[in-house]
């Protein structure tokens, strides 16, 4: 049985600065400890759909796969095997066990499926936590129109860029 030292209790907003100060003490020791413990989260969870031959090429990384019990399923197209697969999981929030969706940065071949998820799940916002290229490595295919394009068709979905905001740090 795994034992976790990870903080599982909520931290009040008024206590958050003190919580961060304690976690950051001793060269971020408690942050590092908590991060190490997170490696154990998900041990024993199955990723059968992600490991199907038809779906393997849809995964950017072989070690970051969606768990079967919480993966987002696309509406299948034309009874095509694997057409319901995308590397994405539901994440619980305050209001629902499926309040958020975490998806890998799309590949060129999965960009249209990414927009299917946004459409089918009625996602009100997209927050990218990675740049398209980091340290010279491709991390995410650009899945939105360039600033000089009005609208772009991705599969059956037309996407119009309203605005794009870049932050140096998050």
XYZ file of C-alpha atoms in Angstrom:
170
model
C 0.000 0.000 0.000
C 1.354 3.406 -0.969
C 1.503 6.144 1.613
C 1.539 9.710 0.428
C 2.857 12.749 2.235
C 1.161 14.995 -0.308
C -1.077 17.664 1.185
C -4.636 16.462 0.608
C -6.419 19.114 2.592
C -7.491 22.405 1.079
C -5.471 25.473 1.988
C -7.492 28.550 2.863
C -6.754 31.525 0.677
C -5.849 33.528 3.770
C -3.315 30.811 4.734
C -1.874 30.402 1.237
C 1.094 32.811 1.573
C 2.209 31.029 4.756
C 1.686 27.615 3.133
C 3.900 28.616 0.190
C 6.534 30.023 2.569
C 6.666 26.722 4.484
C 6.772 24.658 1.299
C 9.598 26.814 -0.093
C 11.752 26.640 3.053
C 15.106 24.870 2.780
C 15.519 25.385 -0.975
C 11.947 24.333 -1.808
C 12.412 21.036 0.036
C 8.715 20.379 0.679
C 7.785 21.257 -2.915
C 10.398 18.758 -4.115
C 9.163 16.134 -1.674
C 5.551 16.609 -2.768
C 6.567 16.473 -6.439
C 8.445 13.196 -5.849
C 5.389 11.713 -4.128
C 3.248 12.546 -7.151
C 5.184 9.952 -9.187
C 3.257 7.309 -7.251
C -0.147 8.749 -8.115
C -1.835 6.626 -10.739
C 0.232 3.489 -10.178
C -2.000 0.562 -11.034
C -4.337 2.601 -13.260
C -4.941 1.106 -16.685
C -4.260 2.893 -19.973
C -5.543 0.188 -22.325
C -7.140 2.563 -24.857
C -3.935 4.604 -25.104
C -1.899 1.467 -25.741
C -4.015 0.164 -28.625
C -1.969 -0.012 -31.825
C -4.366 2.366 -33.599
C -3.929 4.983 -30.828
C -0.200 4.840 -30.043
C 0.703 7.394 -32.715
C -1.763 9.846 -31.125
C 0.353 10.089 -27.964
C 3.104 12.692 -27.991
C 4.968 10.936 -25.179
C 4.908 7.205 -24.394
C 5.025 7.799 -20.644
C 2.160 10.319 -20.399
C -1.060 8.452 -21.128
C -4.687 8.999 -20.094
C -6.167 6.617 -17.536
C -9.051 4.545 -18.887
C -11.363 5.424 -15.992
C -11.154 9.183 -16.554
C -10.201 9.634 -20.194
C -12.219 11.971 -22.379
C -13.961 10.029 -25.138
C -14.698 11.659 -28.464
C -17.946 10.862 -30.247
C -16.865 8.005 -32.560
C -16.820 8.683 -36.297
C -17.942 6.103 -38.875
C -17.344 3.100 -36.590
C -13.614 3.675 -37.070
C -11.591 1.926 -34.366
C -9.835 4.482 -32.179
C -11.906 7.415 -33.443
C -13.076 8.060 -29.863
C -9.503 8.413 -28.560
C -7.590 11.531 -27.607
C -4.861 11.878 -25.013
C -6.947 13.788 -22.470
C -8.361 13.196 -18.995
C -11.115 14.787 -16.948
C -9.906 16.499 -13.794
C -12.129 17.040 -10.780
C -12.831 20.566 -9.607
C -14.925 22.220 -6.926
C -18.241 21.692 -8.733
C -17.800 18.414 -10.587
C -15.561 15.369 -10.986
C -15.329 16.357 -14.669
C -14.922 20.102 -14.270
C -11.671 20.424 -16.215
C -9.910 18.616 -19.047
C -6.150 18.192 -19.321
C -4.996 17.320 -22.826
C -1.560 16.824 -24.303
C -0.288 19.499 -26.632
C -1.738 18.338 -29.955
C 0.350 16.712 -32.657
C -0.228 17.791 -36.271
C -2.226 14.565 -36.690
C -4.386 15.140 -33.571
C -5.102 18.875 -33.933
C -8.562 18.303 -35.443
C -9.401 15.862 -32.619
C -8.341 18.506 -30.104
C -10.946 20.876 -31.553
C -13.524 18.064 -31.476
C -12.952 17.809 -27.709
C -13.343 21.563 -27.289
C -16.591 21.491 -29.285
C -18.093 18.271 -27.905
C -17.269 19.099 -24.273
C -18.249 22.782 -24.671
C -14.969 24.042 -23.202
C -15.338 27.748 -22.372
C -11.587 28.428 -22.276
C -8.283 26.917 -23.336
C -5.214 27.491 -21.190
C -1.911 26.331 -22.644
C 0.677 25.445 -20.027
C 3.439 24.895 -22.539
C 4.895 26.755 -25.459
C 4.903 25.128 -28.888
C 8.692 24.812 -28.672
C 10.649 24.653 -25.413
C 14.430 24.318 -25.258
C 14.468 23.454 -28.944
C 11.974 20.581 -28.591
C 8.488 20.453 -30.078
C 5.986 20.339 -27.233
C 2.768 21.280 -28.996
C 1.640 21.803 -32.573
C 0.005 25.220 -32.974
C -3.715 24.458 -32.914
C -5.060 28.007 -33.306
C -4.991 30.513 -36.182
C -2.055 32.894 -36.563
C -2.742 36.557 -35.838
C -2.789 37.296 -39.570
C -5.497 34.697 -40.248
C -9.130 35.514 -39.631
C -10.489 31.973 -39.307
C -9.205 28.470 -39.970
C -11.123 25.255 -40.544
C -9.891 22.335 -38.421
C -11.771 19.257 -39.572
C -15.421 20.339 -39.469
C -14.812 23.113 -36.932
C -14.122 26.719 -37.884
C -11.930 28.523 -35.357
C -11.614 32.295 -35.143
C -8.852 33.852 -33.056
C -10.343 36.626 -30.927
C -7.222 37.349 -28.901
C -4.026 35.743 -27.720
C -2.280 36.709 -24.501
C 1.287 35.640 -23.708
C 2.629 35.499 -20.168
C 6.324 35.030 -19.507
C 5.681 32.993 -16.372
C 2.770 31.074 -14.986
